[in-house]
Amino acid sequence: MTDWPPGWASAPLREICAINPRVDKNSIDTESVVSFVPMPAVEAGTGKIDVSETRSFGAVRKGYTPFRKGDILFAKITPCMENGKMAVVPDLVSEHGFGSTEFHVLRPADGVDQRFIYRAVSNRAFRFHAEHNMTGAVGQKRVPATILEEHQIGLPPTNEQRRIADRIETLFDEIDRGVASLRAAKGNIDLYRQSLLKSAFEGRLTADWRAENREKLESPDALLARISEERESSHKRGLDDWQKAVDKWRKGGEKGRKPARPRRAAHFEVKTKAPTDVATSTPRHWLWLSLFELGQVTGGLTKNPSRNALPRKAKYLRVANVYSNRLALDEIMEIGLTEDELRKTRLSTGDLLFVEGNGSIEQIGRVAIWDGSVPSVTHQNHLIRFSTNGLLSSRFALYFMMSPIGRKLVTAQASSTSGLHTLSITKVGSLPIPICSPAEQAEIIGTLDDRLEAAEALDAEIEASLARAEALRQAILKKAFSGELVPQDPDDEPAQALLARIRASRDGDATTKPRTRARRPASATVPR
């Protein structure tokens, strides 16, 4: 049993708050204007609430949750509850307001500070408890009213409740100012990253380097000659690998399909200027080519039940494993495949992986480099692979695809009037990319590596500071609800006397008793 400070008492919320109190709707004119609060009007985690929307009482008389100034709204449905959509109701346009059916309402009794109750039910510890006691189907789980009703809290004297609430607000205001500064700094880092990448692929990042290293620059004709040579070498390597696969196929009794002969790359079209749909310019000795012209663009394996019967298994990457410039390899699944499929789709260190489809245009085409950390890994068809012929650095290509210029080209390829955003082998292969001499590529990569690594370190420190700020909030609340945040005043009326008055005044008051409604299936209701 908790040892409360002097003057405190232990009480379940049902004793000090009316849970979902009723309202006499017959006393309200149907033409009256009332405040209306849909779920989006309550901000997650901050206690901010927008009560500016109004409706006629007749429009909300049925099927909405009533409340009044000073009540606490508590989102009961997932994920709103876990995200902290709770707030104290401010002034309304009339005595009563109405809102989403997915709110529980807590009405503190006289002598109970609504801010104290708000902090008691919105803090992370209580939300964790409520989350693990939800009922209903997945995606429509709700916190039963009984979880609120039975929740036991330490109740201080009225004056101490106010001192605690005031102190929490003062300390949280200070934390909020610090968090706002941190988030502004984080936003500036994001802007810096984008500005740095844009500068790199407009040639400005290496302007001084070029002036000091003219002998390392290559003319467009020399660069084209090297590209052609690399294409021929790559094609020859492909033919050699194919011949080995054919020999193995024959020695194995010609089982399965004969390995397909690699095709010679098509003639490429060289451009010296950026595509017209991106407002940028590059140094005169840079060239623009498509990914098709600088390497191989291939698809992956389609997952189907018949693969389970194949004896050969290999690990394969899914969309869930690939993020922007980051691989998530905690969980890599296996798939059945043939030897020929493994030969065609096995990833090599330095391969770029593009996410082929996503509901968000911001996430389409996110790209990462395969690091070779797991041997004999293949990939699913929702990841498109680009393997460079050698003259274009994989890391150079990665940084370009992450830049504002590259992202604009990717999203233009993925745009769709149907609302679905997808890429394909053809679309990825057709993406234009600038290319310069290997020496300049190396200089750009080295500079970006150093500066972006410094930005990442600063970003990580900001994230750690934000985590510390949240931990500090929780520590303040823990002290508040254990009686350690403010000193006790022996002259305050004890909470036991407050409880006795609340019990006496509540007896016979019908409006403070919880409503009872016919239970409906959880899946039958939707937040309004």
Short mmCIF file of C-alpha atoms in Angstrom, two decimals:
data_model
loop_
_atom_site.label_atom_id
_atom_site.label_comp_id
_atom_site.label_asym_id
_atom_site.label_seq_id
_atom_site.Cartn_x
_atom_site.Cartn_y
_atom_site.Cartn_z
CA MET A 1 0.00 0.00 0.00
CA THR A 2 1.31 3.45 -0.92
CA ASP A 3 2.29 5.74 1.92
CA TRP A 4 0.79 9.09 1.00
CA PRO A 5 2.02 12.40 2.45
CA PRO A 6 0.15 13.94 5.39
CA GLY A 7 -3.28 15.25 4.38
CA TRP A 8 -3.52 13.04 1.28
CA ALA A 9 -6.06 10.27 0.71
CA SER A 10 -6.38 7.40 -1.72
CA ALA A 11 -9.45 7.36 -3.97
CA PRO A 12 -10.62 5.77 -7.23
CA LEU A 13 -11.43 8.26 -9.98
CA ARG A 14 -15.13 7.35 -9.82
CA GLU A 15 -15.27 8.91 -6.34
CA ILE A 16 -13.79 12.25 -7.31
CA CYS A 17 -14.98 12.52 -10.91
CA ALA A 18 -18.20 11.80 -12.72
CA ILE A 19 -17.29 9.50 -15.60
CA ASN A 20 -19.31 10.19 -18.76
CA PRO A 21 -21.95 12.32 -16.98
CA ARG A 22 -25.34 12.70 -18.60
CA VAL A 23 -27.01 15.89 -19.74
CA ASP A 24 -30.70 16.77 -19.79
CA LYS A 25 -31.10 17.22 -23.54
CA ASN A 26 -34.73 18.24 -23.19
CA SER A 27 -33.60 21.46 -21.53
CA ILE A 28 -31.60 22.57 -24.60
CA ASP A 29 -33.24 24.31 -27.56
CA THR A 30 -32.61 22.38 -30.81
CA GLU A 31 -31.65 25.65 -32.54
CA SER A 32 -29.02 26.51 -29.93
CA VAL A 33 -25.46 26.84 -31.17
CA VAL A 34 -23.01 24.56 -29.36
CA SER A 35 -19.27 23.96 -29.57
CA PHE A 36 -18.27 20.80 -31.40
CA VAL A 37 -14.99 18.90 -30.88
CA PRO A 38 -14.09 16.13 -33.37
CA MET A 39 -11.12 13.92 -32.54
CA PRO A 40 -8.64 15.89 -34.72
CA ALA A 41 -9.40 19.03 -32.67
CA VAL A 42 -7.46 17.58 -29.72
CA GLU A 43 -3.70 17.68 -30.21
CA ALA A 44 -1.76 14.57 -29.25
CA GLY A 45 0.40 14.83 -26.17
CA THR A 46 0.04 18.58 -25.51
CA GLY A 47 -3.41 19.11 -23.99
CA LYS A 48 -4.24 21.67 -26.69
CA ILE A 49 -7.84 21.68 -27.89
CA ASP A 50 -9.70 23.65 -30.58
CA VAL A 51 -13.32 24.41 -29.67
CA SER A 52 -13.93 26.90 -32.47
CA GLU A 53 -16.19 24.62 -34.53
CA THR A 54 -19.90 25.02 -33.82
CA ARG A 55 -23.08 23.19 -34.77
CA SER A 56 -26.71 23.42 -33.88
CA PHE A 57 -27.79 21.30 -30.94
CA GLY A 58 -30.29 19.56 -33.20
CA ALA A 59 -27.41 18.30 -35.40
CA VAL A 60 -25.53 16.74 -32.47
CA ARG A 61 -28.41 15.75 -30.19
CA LYS A 62 -28.00 12.06 -31.01
CA GLY A 63 -24.81 10.04 -31.19
CA TYR A 64 -22.33 12.53 -29.76
CA THR A 65 -20.59 12.92 -26.40
CA PRO A 66 -21.70 15.85 -24.19
CA PHE A 67 -19.32 17.85 -21.99
CA ARG A 68 -18.93 21.31 -20.48
CA LYS A 69 -16.17 23.71 -19.47
CA GLY A 70 -13.69 22.17 -17.02
CA ASP A 71 -14.35 18.58 -18.07
CA ILE A 72 -11.46 16.40 -19.21
CA LEU A 73 -11.78 14.71 -22.60
CA PHE A 74 -9.99 11.36 -22.78
CA ALA A 75 -9.63 9.65 -26.18
CA LYS A 76 -10.54 6.03 -25.62
CA ILE A 77 -9.80 4.50 -29.05
CA THR A 78 -6.46 3.30 -30.42
CA PRO A 79 -4.14 4.93 -31.46
CA CYS A 80 -5.53 8.26 -30.22
CA MET A 81 -5.34 7.17 -26.58
CA GLU A 82 -1.75 5.93 -26.83
CA ASN A 83 -0.78 9.21 -28.53
CA GLY A 84 -2.17 11.25 -25.64
CA LYS A 85 -5.25 12.95 -27.08
CA MET A 86 -6.56 14.36 -23.79
CA ALA A 87 -7.45 17.92 -22.81
CA VAL A 88 -9.25 20.14 -20.33
CA VAL A 89 -12.29 21.77 -21.96
CA PRO A 90 -11.95 25.59 -22.07
CA ASP A 91 -14.71 28.20 -22.48
CA LEU A 92 -17.46 27.13 -24.88
CA VAL A 93 -20.02 29.13 -26.85
CA SER A 94 -22.74 27.77 -24.59
CA GLU A 95 -22.97 25.71 -21.42
CA HIS A 96 -22.64 22.36 -23.17
CA GLY A 97 -20.43 21.16 -25.97
CA PHE A 98 -20.50 17.93 -27.94
CA GLY A 99 -17.81 15.85 -29.57
CA SER A 100 -16.64 12.53 -30.90
CA THR A 101 -18.20 9.35 -29.56
CA GLU A 102 -14.63 8.16 -28.95
CA PHE A 103 -14.12 10.46 -25.94
CA HIS A 104 -14.59 9.51 -22.33
CA VAL A 105 -15.51 12.52 -20.20
CA LEU A 106 -14.28 13.10 -16.66
CA ARG A 107 -15.99 15.82 -14.62
CA PRO A 108 -14.05 16.58 -11.43
CA ALA A 109 -16.12 17.22 -8.31
CA ASP A 110 -16.00 20.56 -6.50
CA GLY A 111 -12.66 20.84 -4.75
CA VAL A 112 -10.85 18.66 -7.32
CA ASP A 113 -8.63 20.64 -9.71
CA GLN A 114 -9.30 19.64 -13.33
CA ARG A 115 -5.64 20.25 -14.25
CA PHE A 116 -4.55 17.76 -11.58
CA ILE A 117 -6.92 15.12 -12.98
CA TYR A 118 -5.80 15.86 -16.55
CA ARG A 119 -2.20 15.19 -15.57
CA ALA A 120 -3.23 12.03 -13.72
CA VAL A 121 -4.89 10.44 -16.78
CA SER A 122 -2.72 11.85 -19.57
CA ASN A 123 0.68 10.87 -18.22
CA ARG A 124 2.55 8.05 -19.91
CA ALA A 125 2.30 5.63 -16.98
CA PHE A 126 -1.51 5.69 -16.96
CA ARG A 127 -1.73 5.50 -20.75
CA PHE A 128 0.49 2.41 -20.64
CA HIS A 129 -1.88 0.86 -18.10
CA ALA A 130 -4.94 1.78 -20.19
CA GLU A 131 -3.34 0.45 -23.40
CA HIS A 132 -2.85 -2.97 -21.82
CA ASN A 133 -6.48 -3.10 -20.70
CA MET A 134 -8.18 -2.19 -23.96
CA THR A 135 -10.96 -4.34 -25.35
CA GLY A 136 -12.27 -4.91 -28.86
CA ALA A 137 -10.89 -5.91 -32.25
CA VAL A 138 -7.49 -4.91 -33.57
CA GLY A 139 -7.62 -1.38 -34.98
CA GLN A 140 -10.81 -0.62 -33.05
CA LYS A 141 -9.65 -1.28 -29.49
CA ARG A 142 -10.98 0.98 -26.77
CA VAL A 143 -10.39 1.77 -23.11
CA PRO A 144 -13.45 0.67 -21.10
CA ALA A 145 -14.91 3.26 -18.73
CA THR A 146 -14.19 0.88 -15.85
CA ILE A 147 -10.44 1.41 -16.30
CA LEU A 148 -10.96 5.07 -15.49
CA GLU A 149 -13.50 4.42 -12.78
CA GLU A 150 -11.30 1.99 -10.87
CA HIS A 151 -8.01 3.85 -11.25
CA GLN A 152 -6.71 4.66 -7.79
CA ILE A 153 -4.84 7.91 -7.28
CA GLY A 154 -3.40 9.82 -4.38
CA LEU A 155 -5.60 12.84 -3.74
CA PRO A 156 -3.97 15.89 -2.11
CA PRO A 157 -5.88 18.68 -0.36
CA THR A 158 -7.52 21.13 -2.77
CA ASN A 159 -4.95 23.88 -2.25
CA GLU A 160 -2.08 21.46 -2.77
CA GLN A 161 -3.68 20.17 -5.98
CA ARG A 162 -3.58 23.73 -7.29
CA ARG A 163 0.02 24.23 -6.20
CA ILE A 164 1.00 20.98 -7.89
CA ALA A 165 -0.82 21.90 -11.12
CA ASP A 166 0.74 25.37 -11.13
CA ARG A 167 4.21 23.94 -10.57
CA ILE A 168 3.80 21.35 -13.34
CA GLU A 169 2.69 24.07 -15.75
CA THR A 170 5.68 26.26 -14.86
CA LEU A 171 8.19 23.45 -15.28
CA PHE A 172 6.58 22.12 -18.45
CA ASP A 173 6.56 25.62 -19.97
CA GLU A 174 10.32 25.77 -19.45
CA ILE A 175 10.75 22.33 -21.01
CA ASP A 176 8.48 23.30 -23.91
CA ARG A 177 10.66 26.31 -24.70
CA GLY A 178 13.73 24.11 -24.76
CA VAL A 179 12.01 21.49 -26.91
CA ALA A 180 10.87 24.18 -29.37
CA SER A 181 14.49 25.34 -29.73
CA LEU A 182 15.66 21.77 -30.26
CA ARG A 183 13.02 21.09 -32.90
CA ALA A 184 13.94 24.33 -34.70
CA ALA A 185 17.58 23.22 -34.69
CA LYS A 186 16.56 19.82 -36.02
CA GLY A 187 14.63 21.49 -38.83
CA ASN A 188 17.69 23.59 -39.67
CA ILE A 189 19.77 20.40 -39.91
CA ASP A 190 17.29 18.94 -42.39
CA LEU A 191 17.49 22.14 -44.46
CA TYR A 192 21.28 22.00 -44.28
CA ARG A 193 21.33 18.43 -45.59
CA GLN A 194 19.14 19.31 -48.55
CA SER A 195 21.13 22.47 -49.30
CA LEU A 196 24.39 20.52 -49.14
CA LEU A 197 23.14 17.82 -51.52
CA LYS A 198 21.74 20.39 -53.94
CA SER A 199 25.05 22.25 -53.94
CA ALA A 200 26.93 19.00 -54.63
CA PHE A 201 24.99 18.17 -57.78
CA GLU A 202 25.03 21.70 -59.14
CA GLY A 203 28.82 21.53 -59.02
CA ARG A 204 29.17 24.34 -56.47
CA LEU A 205 30.49 22.07 -53.71
CA THR A 206 33.62 21.22 -55.74
CA ALA A 207 34.09 24.53 -57.60
CA ASP A 208 37.33 25.34 -55.75
CA TRP A 209 38.56 21.76 -56.11
CA ARG A 210 38.08 21.91 -59.88
CA ALA A 211 40.01 25.17 -60.10
CA GLU A 212 42.94 23.56 -58.25
CA ASN A 213 42.79 20.16 -60.00
CA ARG A 214 42.27 20.90 -63.69
CA GLU A 215 44.55 18.03 -64.67
CA LYS A 216 42.16 15.55 -63.02
CA LEU A 217 39.15 16.70 -65.03
CA GLU A 218 38.11 14.80 -68.14
CA SER A 219 36.58 16.23 -71.29
CA PRO A 220 33.11 14.99 -72.24
CA ASP A 221 34.65 12.96 -75.12
CA ALA A 222 37.14 11.27 -72.80
CA LEU A 223 34.40 10.53 -70.30
CA LEU A 224 32.22 9.02 -73.01
CA ALA A 225 35.06 6.84 -74.18
CA ARG A 226 35.56 5.49 -70.67
CA ILE A 227 31.82 4.86 -70.31
CA SER A 228 31.77 2.91 -73.58
CA GLU A 229 34.77 0.85 -72.46
CA GLU A 230 33.12 0.06 -69.13
CA ARG A 231 29.91 -1.01 -70.89
CA GLU A 232 31.84 -3.40 -73.12
CA SER A 233 33.76 -4.83 -70.17
CA SER A 234 30.56 -5.28 -68.20
CA HIS A 235 28.89 -7.04 -71.13
CA LYS A 236 31.87 -9.39 -71.49
CA ARG A 237 31.76 -10.22 -67.76
CA GLY A 238 28.07 -10.97 -68.14
CA LEU A 239 28.74 -13.31 -71.06
CA ASP A 240 31.43 -15.12 -69.09
CA ASP A 241 29.09 -15.61 -66.14
CA TRP A 242 26.33 -16.77 -68.48
CA GLN A 243 28.62 -19.33 -70.14
CA LYS A 244 29.58 -20.74 -66.75
CA ALA A 245 25.89 -21.00 -65.83
CA VAL A 246 25.11 -22.79 -69.11
CA ASP A 247 27.97 -25.25 -68.54
CA LYS A 248 26.67 -25.97 -65.05
CA TRP A 249 23.13 -26.38 -66.42
CA ARG A 250 24.32 -28.91 -68.97
CA LYS A 251 26.37 -30.88 -66.45
CA GLY A 252 23.27 -31.05 -64.25
CA GLY A 253 21.26 -32.78 -66.94
CA GLU A 254 19.71 -29.61 -68.42
CA LYS A 255 17.08 -29.47 -65.70
CA GLY A 256 14.94 -26.36 -65.57
CA ARG A 257 15.22 -23.45 -67.97
CA LYS A 258 18.41 -22.74 -69.82
CA PRO A 259 20.07 -19.58 -68.45
CA ALA A 260 19.19 -16.56 -70.59
CA ARG A 261 21.95 -14.91 -72.59
CA PRO A 262 22.60 -11.32 -71.42
CA ARG A 263 21.63 -8.62 -73.90
CA ARG A 264 24.01 -5.97 -75.09
CA ALA A 265 23.13 -2.56 -73.70
CA ALA A 266 21.32 -0.29 -76.11
CA HIS A 267 23.05 2.73 -77.65
CA PHE A 268 22.97 5.60 -75.20
CA GLU A 269 21.89 9.19 -75.63
CA VAL A 270 24.21 11.72 -74.03
CA LYS A 271 23.07 15.11 -72.78
CA THR A 272 25.25 17.94 -71.52
CA LYS A 273 22.47 19.78 -69.72
CA ALA A 274 20.10 18.84 -66.91
CA PRO A 275 16.58 17.71 -67.84
CA THR A 276 14.23 20.61 -68.49
CA ASP A 277 11.93 19.60 -65.62
CA VAL A 278 14.59 20.35 -62.97
CA ALA A 279 15.68 23.93 -62.57
CA THR A 280 19.40 23.36 -62.16
CA SER A 281 22.65 23.59 -64.07
CA THR A 282 25.84 21.52 -63.88
CA PRO A 283 29.45 22.23 -64.87
CA ARG A 284 30.06 22.12 -68.63
CA HIS A 285 32.25 19.03 -68.52
CA TRP A 286 29.59 16.95 -66.69
CA LEU A 287 27.30 14.66 -68.67
CA TRP A 288 23.75 13.44 -68.10
CA LEU A 289 22.89 9.82 -68.83
CA SER A 290 20.23 7.39 -67.70
CA LEU A 291 20.84 4.61 -65.18
CA PHE A 292 20.28 2.11 -68.02
CA GLU A 293 23.34 3.59 -69.73
CA LEU A 294 25.52 3.34 -66.63
CA GLY A 295 24.68 -0.11 -65.33
CA GLN A 296 22.04 -2.81 -65.04
CA VAL A 297 18.55 -2.25 -63.64
CA THR A 298 16.78 -5.46 -62.64
CA GLY A 299 13.81 -6.72 -60.67
CA GLY A 300 13.56 -9.28 -57.90
CA LEU A 301 11.62 -12.36 -56.91
CA THR A 302 7.84 -12.55 -56.81
CA LYS A 303 6.69 -14.31 -53.68
CA ASN A 304 4.19 -17.15 -54.18
CA PRO A 305 3.22 -20.36 -52.32
CA SER A 306 4.90 -22.64 -54.90
CA ARG A 307 8.28 -21.41 -53.75
CA ASN A 308 7.87 -23.24 -50.44
CA ALA A 309 8.43 -26.55 -52.26
CA LEU A 310 11.76 -25.49 -53.80
CA PRO A 311 14.71 -27.12 -52.01
CA ARG A 312 17.05 -24.14 -52.49
CA LYS A 313 16.55 -21.38 -49.93
CA ALA A 314 18.12 -17.95 -49.66
CA LYS A 315 17.70 -14.89 -47.52
CA TYR A 316 15.96 -12.03 -49.28
CA LEU A 317 15.37 -8.33 -48.62
CA ARG A 318 11.89 -6.81 -48.52
CA VAL A 319 10.65 -3.22 -48.57
CA ALA A 320 10.74 -3.31 -44.75
CA ASN A 321 14.51 -3.74 -44.92
CA VAL A 322 15.23 -0.65 -47.05
CA TYR A 323 15.02 2.98 -45.92
CA SER A 324 16.60 6.19 -47.17
CA ASN A 325 20.37 5.61 -46.92
CA ARG A 326 19.76 2.93 -44.28
CA LEU A 327 19.25 -0.82 -44.14
CA ALA A 328 17.18 -2.46 -41.38
CA LEU A 329 18.53 -6.01 -41.18
CA ASP A 330 17.19 -7.17 -37.81
CA GLU A 331 14.71 -9.46 -39.56
CA ILE A 332 15.64 -11.03 -42.90
CA MET A 333 13.31 -13.71 -44.23
CA GLU A 334 14.03 -16.69 -46.48
CA ILE A 335 12.53 -17.64 -49.82
CA GLY A 336 12.64 -20.68 -52.11
CA LEU A 337 14.26 -20.14 -55.51
CA THR A 338 16.13 -21.85 -58.33
CA GLU A 339 19.88 -21.65 -58.88
CA ASP A 340 19.29 -19.51 -61.98
CA GLU A 341 17.10 -17.10 -60.02
CA LEU A 342 19.76 -16.82 -57.34
CA ARG A 343 22.40 -16.09 -59.97
CA LYS A 344 20.28 -13.36 -61.51
CA THR A 345 19.08 -11.68 -58.30
CA ARG A 346 21.95 -12.21 -55.82
CA LEU A 347 22.98 -8.81 -54.47
CA SER A 348 26.54 -7.54 -54.75
CA THR A 349 28.14 -5.02 -52.43
CA GLY A 350 27.42 -1.55 -53.80
CA ASP A 351 24.10 -2.37 -55.46
CA LEU A 352 21.44 0.32 -55.05
CA LEU A 353 17.97 -0.79 -53.96
CA PHE A 354 14.95 1.37 -54.84
CA VAL A 355 11.59 0.92 -53.11
CA GLU A 356 9.18 0.26 -55.98
CA GLY A 357 5.87 1.35 -54.48
CA ASN A 358 4.39 3.23 -51.54
CA GLY A 359 1.14 4.97 -50.66
CA SER A 360 3.12 8.14 -49.87
CA ILE A 361 4.88 10.00 -52.67
CA GLU A 362 7.44 11.07 -50.06
CA GLN A 363 8.47 7.45 -49.49
CA ILE A 364 8.43 6.21 -53.08
CA GLY A 365 11.87 5.46 -54.48
CA ARG A 366 13.70 5.64 -51.18
CA VAL A 367 17.09 4.12 -51.81
CA ALA A 368 19.93 2.47 -49.92
CA ILE A 369 23.19 0.69 -50.80
CA TRP A 370 23.59 -3.01 -50.13
CA ASP A 371 26.57 -3.33 -47.77
CA GLY A 372 27.33 -7.01 -48.32
CA SER A 373 26.98 -7.76 -44.60
CA VAL A 374 25.02 -10.98 -45.26
CA PRO A 375 26.22 -13.49 -47.89
CA SER A 376 24.07 -14.77 -50.76
CA VAL A 377 21.17 -12.36 -50.27
CA THR A 378 18.55 -11.76 -52.94
CA HIS A 379 15.55 -9.40 -53.00
CA GLN A 380 11.82 -9.30 -53.66
CA ASN A 381 10.23 -7.75 -56.74
CA HIS A 382 9.12 -4.65 -54.80
CA LEU A 383 12.77 -3.63 -54.66
CA ILE A 384 14.45 -2.59 -57.92
CA ARG A 385 18.21 -3.08 -58.12
CA PHE A 386 20.75 -0.89 -59.89
CA SER A 387 24.25 -2.32 -60.38
CA THR A 388 26.77 0.17 -61.71
CA ASN A 389 29.14 -0.78 -64.53
CA GLY A 390 31.96 0.82 -62.58
CA LEU A 391 32.47 4.37 -63.80
CA LEU A 392 29.53 5.72 -61.81
CA SER A 393 30.14 5.40 -58.07
CA SER A 394 27.25 3.77 -56.21
CA ARG A 395 27.60 6.28 -53.39
CA PHE A 396 27.58 9.19 -55.82
CA ALA A 397 24.35 7.80 -57.32
CA LEU A 398 22.87 7.30 -53.85
CA TYR A 399 23.54 10.88 -52.79
CA PHE A 400 22.09 12.19 -56.05
CA MET A 401 18.88 10.21 -55.58
CA MET A 402 18.60 11.67 -52.05
CA SER A 403 19.14 15.24 -53.26
CA PRO A 404 16.27 17.64 -54.01
CA ILE A 405 17.08 17.33 -57.74
CA GLY A 406 17.07 13.53 -57.64
CA ARG A 407 13.93 13.34 -55.53
CA LYS A 408 12.09 15.59 -57.99
CA LEU A 409 13.05 13.30 -60.85
CA VAL A 410 12.01 10.18 -58.91
CA THR A 411 8.63 11.54 -57.86
CA ALA A 412 7.96 12.74 -61.43
CA GLN A 413 8.55 9.18 -62.67
CA ALA A 414 6.33 7.75 -59.93
CA SER A 415 3.43 10.18 -60.32
CA SER A 416 0.07 8.67 -61.23
CA THR A 417 -3.40 10.01 -61.87
CA SER A 418 -4.86 6.95 -60.13
CA GLY A 419 -3.39 8.04 -56.79
CA LEU A 420 -1.07 5.02 -56.64
CA HIS A 421 2.63 5.81 -56.77
CA THR A 422 4.83 3.12 -58.29
CA LEU A 423 8.14 2.74 -60.05
CA SER A 424 9.19 0.04 -62.48
CA ILE A 425 12.42 -1.26 -63.97
CA THR A 426 11.83 0.97 -66.99
CA LYS A 427 11.09 4.04 -64.89
CA VAL A 428 14.11 3.57 -62.63
CA GLY A 429 16.38 2.77 -65.58
CA SER A 430 15.20 5.91 -67.36
CA LEU A 431 16.12 8.18 -64.45
CA PRO A 432 18.72 10.72 -65.62
CA ILE A 433 21.81 11.28 -63.49
CA PRO A 434 24.81 13.59 -63.85
CA ILE A 435 28.24 12.03 -64.11
CA CYS A 436 31.67 13.58 -63.82
CA SER A 437 35.22 12.24 -63.65
CA PRO A 438 35.91 9.54 -61.02
CA ALA A 439 38.28 11.94 -59.25
CA GLU A 440 35.58 14.58 -58.87
CA GLN A 441 33.01 11.96 -57.83
CA ALA A 442 35.42 10.85 -55.08
CA GLU A 443 35.89 14.45 -53.93
CA ILE A 444 32.11 15.02 -53.78
CA ILE A 445 31.54 11.76 -51.91
CA GLY A 446 34.30 12.48 -49.37
CA THR A 447 33.00 15.98 -48.68
CA LEU A 448 29.40 14.80 -48.35
CA ASP A 449 30.42 11.89 -46.11
CA ASP A 450 32.24 14.21 -43.71
CA ARG A 451 29.62 16.93 -43.56
CA LEU A 452 26.60 14.64 -43.45
CA GLU A 453 28.24 12.53 -40.74
CA ALA A 454 28.69 15.69 -38.65
CA ALA A 455 25.05 16.61 -39.27
CA GLU A 456 23.96 13.09 -38.24
CA ALA A 457 25.96 13.35 -35.02
CA LEU A 458 24.32 16.68 -34.19
CA ASP A 459 20.91 15.28 -35.09
CA ALA A 460 21.50 12.30 -32.80
CA GLU A 461 22.44 14.62 -29.94
CA ILE A 462 19.24 16.62 -30.49
CA GLU A 463 17.20 13.40 -30.44
CA ALA A 464 18.91 12.40 -27.20
CA SER A 465 18.10 15.82 -25.72
CA LEU A 466 14.46 15.47 -26.77
CA ALA A 467 14.36 12.05 -25.11
CA ARG A 468 15.85 13.54 -21.95
CA ALA A 469 13.21 16.29 -22.01
CA GLU A 470 10.44 13.67 -22.18
CA ALA A 471 12.07 11.68 -19.38
CA LEU A 472 12.21 14.86 -17.30
CA ARG A 473 8.47 15.41 -17.83
CA GLN A 474 7.75 11.90 -16.59
CA ALA A 475 10.03 12.40 -13.58
CA ILE A 476 8.20 15.62 -12.70
CA LEU A 477 4.83 13.86 -12.91
CA LYS A 478 6.08 10.97 -10.78
CA LYS A 479 7.16 13.43 -8.10
CA ALA A 480 3.87 15.32 -8.44
CA PHE A 481 1.72 12.24 -7.80
CA SER A 482 3.85 11.00 -4.91
CA GLY A 483 3.75 14.31 -3.03
CA GLU A 484 7.38 15.30 -3.66
CA LEU A 485 6.94 18.17 -6.11
CA VAL A 486 5.67 20.83 -3.71
CA PRO A 487 5.73 21.00 0.12
CA GLN A 488 2.65 20.13 2.16
CA ASP A 489 0.90 22.84 4.16
CA PRO A 490 -0.41 21.62 7.55
CA ASP A 491 -3.10 24.30 7.41
CA ASP A 492 -4.69 22.79 4.28
CA GLU A 493 -7.97 20.96 4.77
CA PRO A 494 -7.19 17.19 4.63
CA ALA A 495 -8.28 15.31 1.53
CA GLN A 496 -10.40 12.97 3.69
CA ALA A 497 -12.67 15.90 4.55
CA LEU A 498 -12.87 16.76 0.82
CA LEU A 499 -13.83 13.16 0.00
CA ALA A 500 -16.54 13.16 2.63
CA ARG A 501 -18.10 16.32 1.15
CA ILE A 502 -17.94 14.90 -2.38
CA ARG A 503 -19.70 11.69 -1.30
CA ALA A 504 -22.39 13.61 0.49
CA SER A 505 -23.07 15.96 -2.42
CA ARG A 506 -23.09 13.19 -5.00
CA ASP A 507 -25.78 11.07 -3.35
CA GLY A 508 -28.97 11.55 -5.33
CA ASP A 509 -27.40 13.70 -8.08
CA ALA A 510 -28.46 11.82 -11.25
CA THR A 511 -26.40 13.91 -13.69
CA THR A 512 -23.13 12.76 -12.14
CA LYS A 513 -23.88 9.06 -12.56
CA PRO A 514 -22.32 7.28 -15.53
CA ARG A 515 -24.50 6.70 -18.57
CA THR A 516 -25.41 3.18 -19.54
CA ARG A 517 -25.78 2.38 -23.22
CA ALA A 518 -26.50 -0.76 -25.13
CA ARG A 519 -23.18 -2.32 -26.08
CA ARG A 520 -22.44 -2.36 -29.79
CA PRO A 521 -19.77 -4.36 -31.58
CA ALA A 522 -16.46 -2.48 -31.53
CA SER A 523 -16.16 -2.65 -35.30
CA ALA A 524 -19.57 -1.06 -35.85
CA THR A 525 -18.60 2.42 -34.71
CA VAL A 526 -16.20 4.89 -36.26
CA PRO A 527 -14.76 8.03 -34.60
CA ARG A 528 -16.67 11.12 -35.62
#
